[in-house]
Coordinates of C-alpha atoms and ligand atoms in Angstrom, one line a residue:
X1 CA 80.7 105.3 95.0
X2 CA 80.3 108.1 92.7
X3 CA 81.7 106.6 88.9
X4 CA 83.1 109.7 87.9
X5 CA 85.8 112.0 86.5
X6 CA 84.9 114.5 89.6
X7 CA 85.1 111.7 92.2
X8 CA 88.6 111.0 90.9
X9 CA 90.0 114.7 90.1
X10 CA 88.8 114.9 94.1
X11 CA 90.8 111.9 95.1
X12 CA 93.7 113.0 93.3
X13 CA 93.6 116.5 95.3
X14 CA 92.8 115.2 98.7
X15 CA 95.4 112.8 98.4
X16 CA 97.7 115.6 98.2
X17 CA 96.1 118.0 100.5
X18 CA 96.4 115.2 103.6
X19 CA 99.7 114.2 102.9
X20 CA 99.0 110.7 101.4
X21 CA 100.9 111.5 97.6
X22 CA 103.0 113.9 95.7
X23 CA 103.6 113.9 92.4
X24 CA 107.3 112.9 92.3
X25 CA 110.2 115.6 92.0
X26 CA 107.7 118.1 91.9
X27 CA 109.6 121.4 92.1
X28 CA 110.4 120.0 88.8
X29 CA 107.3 120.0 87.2
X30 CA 107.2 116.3 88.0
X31 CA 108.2 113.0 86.3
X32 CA 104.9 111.2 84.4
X33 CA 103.7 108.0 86.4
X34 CA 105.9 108.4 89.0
X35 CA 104.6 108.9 92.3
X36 CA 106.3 110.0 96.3
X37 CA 104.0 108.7 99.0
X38 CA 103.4 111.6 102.1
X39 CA 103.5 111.3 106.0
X40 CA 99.8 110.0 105.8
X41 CA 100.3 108.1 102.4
X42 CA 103.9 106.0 103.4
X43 CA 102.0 104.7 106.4
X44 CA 98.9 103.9 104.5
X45 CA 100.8 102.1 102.3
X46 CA 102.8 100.2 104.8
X47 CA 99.3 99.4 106.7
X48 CA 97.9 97.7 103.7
X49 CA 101.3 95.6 103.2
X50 CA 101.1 94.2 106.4
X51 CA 97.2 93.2 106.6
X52 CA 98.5 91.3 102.9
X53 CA 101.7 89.9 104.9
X54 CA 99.8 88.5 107.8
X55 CA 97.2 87.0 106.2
X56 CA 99.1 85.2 103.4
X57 CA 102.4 84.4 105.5
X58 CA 101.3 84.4 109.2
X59 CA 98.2 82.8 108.9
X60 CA 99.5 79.9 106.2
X61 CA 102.0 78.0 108.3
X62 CA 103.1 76.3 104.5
X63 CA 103.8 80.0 103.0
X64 CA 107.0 82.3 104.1
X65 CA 108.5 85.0 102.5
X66 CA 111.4 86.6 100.7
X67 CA 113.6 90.0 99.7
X68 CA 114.5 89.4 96.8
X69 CA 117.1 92.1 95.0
X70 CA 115.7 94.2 91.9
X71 CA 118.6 93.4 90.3
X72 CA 118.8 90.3 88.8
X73 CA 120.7 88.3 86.3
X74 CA 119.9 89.0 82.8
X75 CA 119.6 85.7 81.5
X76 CA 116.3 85.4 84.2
X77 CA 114.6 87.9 81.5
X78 CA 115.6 85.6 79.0
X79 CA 114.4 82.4 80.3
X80 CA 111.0 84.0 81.8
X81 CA 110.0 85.0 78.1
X82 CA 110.4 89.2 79.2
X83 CA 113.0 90.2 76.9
X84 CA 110.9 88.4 74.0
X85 CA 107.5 88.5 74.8
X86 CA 107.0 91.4 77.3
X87 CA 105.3 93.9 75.3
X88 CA 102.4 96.0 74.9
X89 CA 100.8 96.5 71.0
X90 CA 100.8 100.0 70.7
X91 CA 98.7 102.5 68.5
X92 CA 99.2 106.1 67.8
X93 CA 96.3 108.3 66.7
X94 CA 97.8 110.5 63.4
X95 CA 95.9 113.1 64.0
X96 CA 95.9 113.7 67.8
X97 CA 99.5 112.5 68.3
X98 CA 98.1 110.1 71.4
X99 CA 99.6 106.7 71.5
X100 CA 97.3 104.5 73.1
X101 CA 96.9 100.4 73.7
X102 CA 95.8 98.6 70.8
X103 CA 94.2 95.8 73.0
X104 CA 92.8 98.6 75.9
X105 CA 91.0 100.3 72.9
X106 CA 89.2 97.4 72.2
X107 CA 88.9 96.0 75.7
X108 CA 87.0 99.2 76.7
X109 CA 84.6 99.0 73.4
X110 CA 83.9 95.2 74.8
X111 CA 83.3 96.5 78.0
X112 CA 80.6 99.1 76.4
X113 CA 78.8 96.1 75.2
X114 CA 79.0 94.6 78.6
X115 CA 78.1 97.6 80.3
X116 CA 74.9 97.8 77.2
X117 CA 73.5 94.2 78.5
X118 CA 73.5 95.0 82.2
X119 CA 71.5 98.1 81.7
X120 CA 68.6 96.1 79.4
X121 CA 68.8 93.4 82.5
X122 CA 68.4 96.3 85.0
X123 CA 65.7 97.7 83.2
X124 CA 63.5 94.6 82.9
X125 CA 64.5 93.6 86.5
X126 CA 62.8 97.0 87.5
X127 CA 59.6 96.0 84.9
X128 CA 59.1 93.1 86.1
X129 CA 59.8 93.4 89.9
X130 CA 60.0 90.2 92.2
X131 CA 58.9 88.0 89.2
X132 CA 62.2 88.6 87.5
X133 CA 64.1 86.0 86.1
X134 CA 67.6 87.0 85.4
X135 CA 68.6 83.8 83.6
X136 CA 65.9 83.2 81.5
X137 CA 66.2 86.9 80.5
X138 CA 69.7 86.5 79.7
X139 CA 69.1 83.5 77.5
X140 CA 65.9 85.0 75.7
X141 CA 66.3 88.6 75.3
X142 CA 67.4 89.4 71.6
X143 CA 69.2 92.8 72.4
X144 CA 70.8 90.9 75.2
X145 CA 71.8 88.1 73.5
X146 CA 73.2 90.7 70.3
X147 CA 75.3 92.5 72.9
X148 CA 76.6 89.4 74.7
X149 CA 77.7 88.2 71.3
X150 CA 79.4 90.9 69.7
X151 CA 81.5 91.3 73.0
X152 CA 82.5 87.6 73.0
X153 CA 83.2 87.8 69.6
X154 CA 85.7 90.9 69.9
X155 CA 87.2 89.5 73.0
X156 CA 88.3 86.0 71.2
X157 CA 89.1 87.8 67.6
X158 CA 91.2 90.1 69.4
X159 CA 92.8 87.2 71.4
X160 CA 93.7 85.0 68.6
X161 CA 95.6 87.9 66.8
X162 CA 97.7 88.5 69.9
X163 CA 98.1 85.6 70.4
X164 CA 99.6 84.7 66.8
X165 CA 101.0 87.8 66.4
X166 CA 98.5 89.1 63.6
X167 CA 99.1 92.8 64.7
X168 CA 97.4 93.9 61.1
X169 CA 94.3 92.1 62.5
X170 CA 94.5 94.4 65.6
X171 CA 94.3 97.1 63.4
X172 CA 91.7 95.9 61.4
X173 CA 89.7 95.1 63.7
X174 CA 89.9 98.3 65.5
X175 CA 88.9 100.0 62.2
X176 CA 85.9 97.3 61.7
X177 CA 84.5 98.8 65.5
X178 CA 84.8 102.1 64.5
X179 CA 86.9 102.9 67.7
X180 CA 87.8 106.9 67.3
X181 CA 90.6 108.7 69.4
X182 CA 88.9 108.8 72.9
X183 CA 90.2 112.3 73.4
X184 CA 89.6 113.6 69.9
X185 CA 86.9 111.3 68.3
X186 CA 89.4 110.8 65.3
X187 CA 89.7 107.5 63.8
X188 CA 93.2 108.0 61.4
X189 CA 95.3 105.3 63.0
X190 CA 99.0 103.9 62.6
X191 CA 99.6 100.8 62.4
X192 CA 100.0 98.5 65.6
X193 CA 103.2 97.7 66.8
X194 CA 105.0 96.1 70.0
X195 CA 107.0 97.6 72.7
X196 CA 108.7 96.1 75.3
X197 CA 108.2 97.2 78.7
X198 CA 111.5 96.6 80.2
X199 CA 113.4 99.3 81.9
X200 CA 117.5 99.0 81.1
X201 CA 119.9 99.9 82.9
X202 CA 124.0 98.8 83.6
X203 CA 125.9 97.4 85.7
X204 CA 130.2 97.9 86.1
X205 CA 132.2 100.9 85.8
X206 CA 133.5 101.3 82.0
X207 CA 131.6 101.2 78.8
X208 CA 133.4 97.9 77.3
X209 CA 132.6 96.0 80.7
X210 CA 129.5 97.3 81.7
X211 CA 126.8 94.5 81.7
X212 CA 123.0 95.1 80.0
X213 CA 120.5 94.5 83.5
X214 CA 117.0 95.4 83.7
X215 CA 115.2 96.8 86.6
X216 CA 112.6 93.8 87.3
X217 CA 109.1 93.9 86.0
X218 CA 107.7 91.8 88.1
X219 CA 108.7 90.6 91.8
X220 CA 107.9 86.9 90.9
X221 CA 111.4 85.7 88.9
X222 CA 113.2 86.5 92.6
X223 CA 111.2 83.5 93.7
X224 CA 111.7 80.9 91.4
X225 CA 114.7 82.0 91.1
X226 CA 115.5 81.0 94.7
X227 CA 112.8 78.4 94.6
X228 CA 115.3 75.6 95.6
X229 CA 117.0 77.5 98.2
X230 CA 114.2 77.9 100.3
X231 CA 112.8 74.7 99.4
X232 CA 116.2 72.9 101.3
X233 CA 116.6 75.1 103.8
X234 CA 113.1 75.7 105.0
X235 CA 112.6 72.1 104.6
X236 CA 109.4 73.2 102.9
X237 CA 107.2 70.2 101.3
X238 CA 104.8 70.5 98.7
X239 CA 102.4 72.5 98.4
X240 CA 103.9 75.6 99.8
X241 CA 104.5 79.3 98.5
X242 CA 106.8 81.9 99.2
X243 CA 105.8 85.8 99.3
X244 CA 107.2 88.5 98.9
X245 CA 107.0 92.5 98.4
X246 CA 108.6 94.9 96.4
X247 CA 109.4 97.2 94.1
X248 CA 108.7 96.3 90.1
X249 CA 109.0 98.7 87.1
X250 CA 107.3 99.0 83.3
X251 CA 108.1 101.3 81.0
X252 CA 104.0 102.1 80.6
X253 CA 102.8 103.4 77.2
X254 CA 99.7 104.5 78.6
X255 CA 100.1 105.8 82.0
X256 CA 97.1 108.4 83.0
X257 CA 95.5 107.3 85.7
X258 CA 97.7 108.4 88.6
X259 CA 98.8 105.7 90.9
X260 CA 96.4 102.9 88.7
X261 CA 99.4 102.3 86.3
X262 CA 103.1 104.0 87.0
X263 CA 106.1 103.5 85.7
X264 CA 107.3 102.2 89.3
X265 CA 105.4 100.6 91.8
X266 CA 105.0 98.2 94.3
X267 CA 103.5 94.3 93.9
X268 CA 102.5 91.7 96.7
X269 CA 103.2 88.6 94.8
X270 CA 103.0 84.6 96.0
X271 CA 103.8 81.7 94.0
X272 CA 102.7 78.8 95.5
X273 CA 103.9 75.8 94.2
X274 CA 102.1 72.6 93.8
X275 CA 101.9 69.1 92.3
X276 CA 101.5 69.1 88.6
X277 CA 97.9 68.0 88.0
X278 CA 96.8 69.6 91.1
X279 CA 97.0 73.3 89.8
X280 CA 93.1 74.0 88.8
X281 CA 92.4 73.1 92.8
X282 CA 94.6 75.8 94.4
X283 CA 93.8 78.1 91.6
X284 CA 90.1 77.8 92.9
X285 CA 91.4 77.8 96.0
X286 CA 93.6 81.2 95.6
X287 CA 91.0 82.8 93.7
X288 CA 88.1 82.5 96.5
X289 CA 90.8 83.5 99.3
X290 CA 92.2 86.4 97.6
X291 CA 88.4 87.5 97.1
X292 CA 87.6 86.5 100.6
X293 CA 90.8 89.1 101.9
X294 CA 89.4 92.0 99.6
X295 CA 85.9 91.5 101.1
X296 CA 87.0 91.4 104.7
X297 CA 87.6 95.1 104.6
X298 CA 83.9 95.9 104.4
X299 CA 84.7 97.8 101.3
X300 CA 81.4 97.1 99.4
X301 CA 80.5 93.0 97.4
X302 CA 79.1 94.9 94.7
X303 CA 82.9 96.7 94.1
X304 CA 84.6 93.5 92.7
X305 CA 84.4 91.1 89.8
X306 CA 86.0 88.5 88.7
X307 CA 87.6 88.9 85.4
X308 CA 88.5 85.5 83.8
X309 CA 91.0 86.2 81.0
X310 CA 90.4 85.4 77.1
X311 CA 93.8 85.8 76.2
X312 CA 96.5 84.0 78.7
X313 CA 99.8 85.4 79.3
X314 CA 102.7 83.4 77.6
X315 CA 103.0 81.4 81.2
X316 CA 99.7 80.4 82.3
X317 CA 97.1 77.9 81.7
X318 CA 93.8 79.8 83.4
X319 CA 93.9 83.7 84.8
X320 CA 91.7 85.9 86.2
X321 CA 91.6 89.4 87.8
X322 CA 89.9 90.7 91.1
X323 CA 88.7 94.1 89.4
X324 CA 87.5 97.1 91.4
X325 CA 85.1 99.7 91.1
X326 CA 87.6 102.3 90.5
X327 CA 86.4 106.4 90.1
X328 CA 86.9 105.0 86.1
X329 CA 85.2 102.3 86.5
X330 CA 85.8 98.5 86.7
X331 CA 89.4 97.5 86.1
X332 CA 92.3 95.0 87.5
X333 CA 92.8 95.0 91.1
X334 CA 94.6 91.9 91.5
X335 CA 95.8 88.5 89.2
X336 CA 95.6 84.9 89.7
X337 CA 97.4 82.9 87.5
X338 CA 98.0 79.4 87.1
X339 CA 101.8 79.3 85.4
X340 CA 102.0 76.1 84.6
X341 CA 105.8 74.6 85.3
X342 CA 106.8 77.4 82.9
X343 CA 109.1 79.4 84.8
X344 CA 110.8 76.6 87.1
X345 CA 111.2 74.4 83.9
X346 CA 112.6 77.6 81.8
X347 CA 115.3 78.4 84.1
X348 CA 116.2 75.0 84.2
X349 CA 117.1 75.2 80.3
X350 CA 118.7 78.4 81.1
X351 CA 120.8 77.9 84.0
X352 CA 121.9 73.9 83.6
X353 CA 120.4 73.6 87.4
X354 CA 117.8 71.5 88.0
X355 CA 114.6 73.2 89.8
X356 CA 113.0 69.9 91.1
X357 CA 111.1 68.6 93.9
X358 CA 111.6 65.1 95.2
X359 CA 107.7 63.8 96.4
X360 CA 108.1 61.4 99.4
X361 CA 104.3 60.5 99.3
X362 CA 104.5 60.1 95.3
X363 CA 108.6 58.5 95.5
X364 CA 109.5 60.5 92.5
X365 CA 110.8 63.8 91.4
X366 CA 109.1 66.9 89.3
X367 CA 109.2 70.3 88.4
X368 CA 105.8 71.6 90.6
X369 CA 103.7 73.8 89.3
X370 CA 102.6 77.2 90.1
X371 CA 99.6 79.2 91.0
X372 CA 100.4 82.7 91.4
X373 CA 98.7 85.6 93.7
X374 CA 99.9 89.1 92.3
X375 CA 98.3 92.5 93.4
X376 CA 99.6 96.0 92.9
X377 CA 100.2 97.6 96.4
X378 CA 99.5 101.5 95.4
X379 CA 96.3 100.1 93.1
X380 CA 95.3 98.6 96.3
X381 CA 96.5 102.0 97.4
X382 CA 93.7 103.9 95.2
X383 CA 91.1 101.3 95.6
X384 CA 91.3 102.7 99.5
X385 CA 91.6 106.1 98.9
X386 CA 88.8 106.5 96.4
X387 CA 86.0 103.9 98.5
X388 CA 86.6 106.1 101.5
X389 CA 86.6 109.7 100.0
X390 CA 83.1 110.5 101.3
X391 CA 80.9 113.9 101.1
X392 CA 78.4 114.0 103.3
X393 CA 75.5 116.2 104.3
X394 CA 74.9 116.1 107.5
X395 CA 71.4 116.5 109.9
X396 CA 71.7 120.2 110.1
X397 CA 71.9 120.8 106.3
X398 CA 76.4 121.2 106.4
X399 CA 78.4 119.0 104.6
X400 CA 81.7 117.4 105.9
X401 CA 84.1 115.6 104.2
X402 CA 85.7 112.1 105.4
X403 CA 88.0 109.8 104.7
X404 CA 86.4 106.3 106.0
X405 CA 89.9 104.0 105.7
X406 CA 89.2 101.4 106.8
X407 CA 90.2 101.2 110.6
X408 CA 92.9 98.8 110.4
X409 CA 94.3 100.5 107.6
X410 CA 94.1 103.9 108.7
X411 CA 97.5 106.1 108.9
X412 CA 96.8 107.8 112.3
X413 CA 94.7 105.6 114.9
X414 CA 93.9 108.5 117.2
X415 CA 93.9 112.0 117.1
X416 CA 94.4 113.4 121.0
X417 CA 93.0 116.9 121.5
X418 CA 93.0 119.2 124.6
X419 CA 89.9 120.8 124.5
X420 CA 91.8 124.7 125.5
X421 CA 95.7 124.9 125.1
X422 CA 95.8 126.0 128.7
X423 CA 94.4 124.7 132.6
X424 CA 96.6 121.3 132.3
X425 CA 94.6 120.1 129.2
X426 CA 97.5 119.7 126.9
X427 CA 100.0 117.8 129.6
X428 CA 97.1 115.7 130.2
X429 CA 96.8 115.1 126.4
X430 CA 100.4 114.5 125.9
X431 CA 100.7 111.8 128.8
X432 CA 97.9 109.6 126.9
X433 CA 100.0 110.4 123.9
X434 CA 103.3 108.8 125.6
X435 CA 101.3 105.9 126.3
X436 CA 99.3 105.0 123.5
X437 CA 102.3 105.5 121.1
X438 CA 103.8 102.3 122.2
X439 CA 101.1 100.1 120.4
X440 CA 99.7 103.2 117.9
X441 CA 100.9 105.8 115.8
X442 CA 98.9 109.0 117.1
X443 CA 99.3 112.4 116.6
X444 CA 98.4 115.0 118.8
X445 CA 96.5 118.3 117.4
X446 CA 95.6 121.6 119.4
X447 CA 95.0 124.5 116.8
X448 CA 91.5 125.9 116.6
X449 CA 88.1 125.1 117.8
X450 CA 87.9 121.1 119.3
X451 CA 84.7 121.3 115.6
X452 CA 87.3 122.2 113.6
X453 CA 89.8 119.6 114.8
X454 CA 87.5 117.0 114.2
X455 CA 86.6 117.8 110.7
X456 CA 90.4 117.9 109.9
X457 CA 90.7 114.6 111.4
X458 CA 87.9 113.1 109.4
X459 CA 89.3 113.7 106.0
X460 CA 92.8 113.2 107.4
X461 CA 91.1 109.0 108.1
X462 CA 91.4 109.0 111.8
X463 CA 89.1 106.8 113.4
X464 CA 89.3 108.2 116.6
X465 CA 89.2 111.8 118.2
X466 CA 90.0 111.5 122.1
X467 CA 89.6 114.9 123.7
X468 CA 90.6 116.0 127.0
X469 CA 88.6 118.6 128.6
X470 CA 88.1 119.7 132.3
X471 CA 86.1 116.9 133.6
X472 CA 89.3 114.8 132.8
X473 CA 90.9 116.4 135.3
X474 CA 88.4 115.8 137.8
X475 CA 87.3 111.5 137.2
X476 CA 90.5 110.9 134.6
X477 CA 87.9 110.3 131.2
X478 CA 87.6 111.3 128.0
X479 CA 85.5 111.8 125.1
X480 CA 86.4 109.6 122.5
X481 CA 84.4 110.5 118.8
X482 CA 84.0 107.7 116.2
X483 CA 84.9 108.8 113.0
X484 CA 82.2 107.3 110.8
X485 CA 79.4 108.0 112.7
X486 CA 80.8 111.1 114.4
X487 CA 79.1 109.4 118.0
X488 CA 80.9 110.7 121.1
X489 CA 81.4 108.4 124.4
X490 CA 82.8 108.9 127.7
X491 CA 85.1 106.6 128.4
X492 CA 87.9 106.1 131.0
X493 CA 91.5 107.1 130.3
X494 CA 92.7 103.7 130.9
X495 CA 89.4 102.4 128.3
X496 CA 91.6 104.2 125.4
X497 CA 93.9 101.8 124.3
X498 CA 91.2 98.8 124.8
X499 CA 88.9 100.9 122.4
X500 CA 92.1 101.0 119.9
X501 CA 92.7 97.7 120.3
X502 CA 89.3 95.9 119.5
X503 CA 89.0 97.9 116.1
X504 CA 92.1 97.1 114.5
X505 CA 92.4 93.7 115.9
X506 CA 93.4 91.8 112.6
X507 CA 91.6 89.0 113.9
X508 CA 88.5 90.4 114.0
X509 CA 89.0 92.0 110.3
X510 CA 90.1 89.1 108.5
X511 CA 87.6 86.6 110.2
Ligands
GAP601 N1 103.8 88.3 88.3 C1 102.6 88.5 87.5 C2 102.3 89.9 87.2 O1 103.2 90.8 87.4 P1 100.5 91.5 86.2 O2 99.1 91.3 86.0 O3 101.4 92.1 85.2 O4 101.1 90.1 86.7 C3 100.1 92.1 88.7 O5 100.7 92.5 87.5 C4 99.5 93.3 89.5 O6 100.5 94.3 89.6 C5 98.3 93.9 88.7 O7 97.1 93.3 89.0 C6 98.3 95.3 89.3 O8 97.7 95.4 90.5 C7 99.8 95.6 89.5 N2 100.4 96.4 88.4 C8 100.8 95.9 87.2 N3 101.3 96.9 86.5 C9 101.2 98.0 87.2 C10 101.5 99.4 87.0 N4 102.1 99.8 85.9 N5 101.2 100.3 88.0 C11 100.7 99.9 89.2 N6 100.4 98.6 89.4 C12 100.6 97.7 88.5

């Protein structure tokens, strides 16, 4: 996948072009980070929370799932540390007026380092061929080692000011790199401050009553928030999780990168909750499944990485991201995070209600402990759109353009064409329409030639073309093209569904 600005600009466009996003309230110029999902987009979207649905909830008898509301009690923003501690240290450049993370400045010149060392180890891997010894390189290699370093060493400085608060250290240390204005190259820099993230909103009718509320920034406080509930009344028994999907929202300061950070947006979260002592197994656990779910939809090993965090959120005792090879690079996909008894234990000093779990095997009672699955749906989204966005040359020197979703995730199954608009074709068409729409969602397309057709169903995503033409009227087949490899087959009418079926069994994918 191409790592560049183009690539993106491209995804951005096509993703408008084909109906998968629109900026939101366009007619009026548009609201910044906020995002409408299209006809293609909304069922793209709802593809991709369902292959995450079955495989966490389905297919993990001790895991079910909730709606929670985004409205929640106040105090829950008190007790999960939001109102105090969910902020982002912000920077503004004098100069250009940009305001830009402190710790995402120095994050990307760490990943510069990293991205420095790979290309030595890649160079030397190519002098020295099959004899190559990347570990003994690693360890030896003075440049490699300098590099390696430095980047530790900014990582875990940068950390510990965070982490105490040191937000002149931030500054200072941003000043020691030499990190310029990435738009403007100028380094005249305010000094660092916090903001918190939270959007606020009211609830009640008059200004004396109305109660302060937040729109949630996270899904996960609607589940240990209801923790006991579905404890009793599911009978669940330790370990177990509980899932769920939904809307969150941040007040971004830095939000540029189209669907990759907005201001509202959608998270797949699970807590699953365990016995204290346990945590650093199902965190292992969680980390290699999560991984193991990205993988399964073929969308490339050498695309993730796992990021294990330096500095740990106010919650957790170990974290680490799934990142992706974005358009922009390597960046956060998805988080694991082991959260301790935090949360449980903090709304138990909140509320006065005790968030406990009684241990048959161990005969004794105890706030559990969480390990936490949390991925964005539309970064998931854009992970998609921009590994299947594809140019292609073809064998006779043309290009064509595809979109290779993959097949379980793809919007439209099947595209049904009649080869003419006239000798019966298109009743023909629409009868395999009527019965394939039962299992699939098909469209049916019958403007220009059947060439064209095709090409405006491979960047729409569709795996399948099925085309009537007049030997269908004679031995009831079909033609039914493959969208990756543009192949054609002819296959029986009543073959159709079958085909359908076998490549967007989730079985097969997520095995
Ligand atoms: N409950 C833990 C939690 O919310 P997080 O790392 O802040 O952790 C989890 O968010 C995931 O949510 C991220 O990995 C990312 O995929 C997604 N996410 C977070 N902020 C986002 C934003 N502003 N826009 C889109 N997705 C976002």
């Amino acid at each position: 996948m191409a790592n560049n600005e183009d690539q993106f600009k491209k995804v951005i466009s096509h993703a408008k072009e084909y109906g998968y996003i629109f900026a939101s309230s366009e007619i009026y110029d548009g609201l910044s980070a906020v995002y409408d999902y299209g006809q293609n987009g909304v069922e793209l979207k709802k593809n991709i929370r369902e292959y995450w649905w079955k495989s966490m909830v389905n297919m993990h008898q001790n895991i079910v799932g909730i709606d929670a509301a985004i409205l929640m009690h106040p105090t829950t923003w008190k007790a999960s540390g939001h109102v105090d501690a969910f902020n982002d240290p912000l920077i503004d450049n004098k100069d250009s007026k940009k305001r830009y993370r402190a710790d995402v400045l120095i994050e990307d010149y760490a990943e510069k380092l990293h991205q420095k060392a790979e290309k030595e180890i890649e160079k030397a891997r190519k002098r020295f061929g099959d004899s190559f010894d990347e570990a003994q390189f690693v360890a030896t290699n003075e440049r490699v080692i300098r590099y390696k370093t430095e980047q530790r060493e900014v990582l875990e400085r940068m950390a510990r000011s965070l982490e105490t608060e040191n937000l002149a250290d931030v500054k200072a240390l941003i000043e020691e790199l030499g990190i310029a204005d990435p738009d403007t190259g100028s380094k005249n820099w305010t000094d660092v401050r916090q903001f918190n993230l939270m959007f606020g909103t009211k609830l009640g009718a008059s200004a004396d009553s109305a109660m302060d509320l937040y729109l949630r920034p996270e899904t996960a406080q609607g589940i240990f928030v209801n923790f006991l509930n579905v404890q009793k009344s599911g009978r669940m028994k330790i370990p177990f999780g509980i899932a769920q999907t939904g809307k969150a929202f941040r007040n971004e300061i830095v939000a540029r990168q189209f669907i990759f950070r907005m201001r509202e947006f959608e998270q797949m979260e699970m807590q699953f909750f365990v016995r204290p002592g346990e945590e650093m197994k199902w965190y292992n656990y969680w980390k290699e499944t999560r991984l193991h779910w990205h993988l399964s939809l073929g969308m490339g090993e050498e695309n993730y990485r796992f990021h294990d965090h330096e500095k740990l959120a106010h919650y957790a005792n170990a974290a680490a991201d799934i990142e992706f090879n974005f358009p922009f690079g390597f960046k956060e996909l998805e988080g694991i995070h082991s959260r301790t008894d935090f949360d449980l234990k903090a709304h138990e000093e909140f509320s006065g209600k005790k968030l406990q779990f009684f241990d048959h095997e161990l005969n004794k009672n105890y706030t559990p402990y969480v390990v936490e699955t949390s991925i964005g749906l539309d970064r998931m989204f854009l992970a998609v759109m921009s590994n299947a966005l594809q140019e292609e040359t073809l064998e006779d020197g043309s290009s064509r353009t595809v979109l290779k979703i993959p097949s379980i995730l793809a919007p439209v199954k099947a595209a049904v064409l009649p080869l003419v608009k006239k000798d019966g074709l298109p009743e023909i068409a629409q009868t395999i329409i009527d019965d394939l729409q039962w299992d699939y969602n098909v469209s049916y397309d019958e403007k220009d030639a059947v060439g064209r057709r095709y090409r405006r169903q491979d960047a729409a995503g569709t795996p399948f073309c099925i085309t009537v033409d007049h030997q269908t009227k004679e031995d009831n087949t079909v033609t039914i093209r493959y969208r990756d490899t543009m192949e054609q087959e002819r296959i029986g009418i009543s073959e159709v569904s079958e085909k359908i079926k076998e490549s967007i069994s989730f079985k097969i994918w997520l095995k």
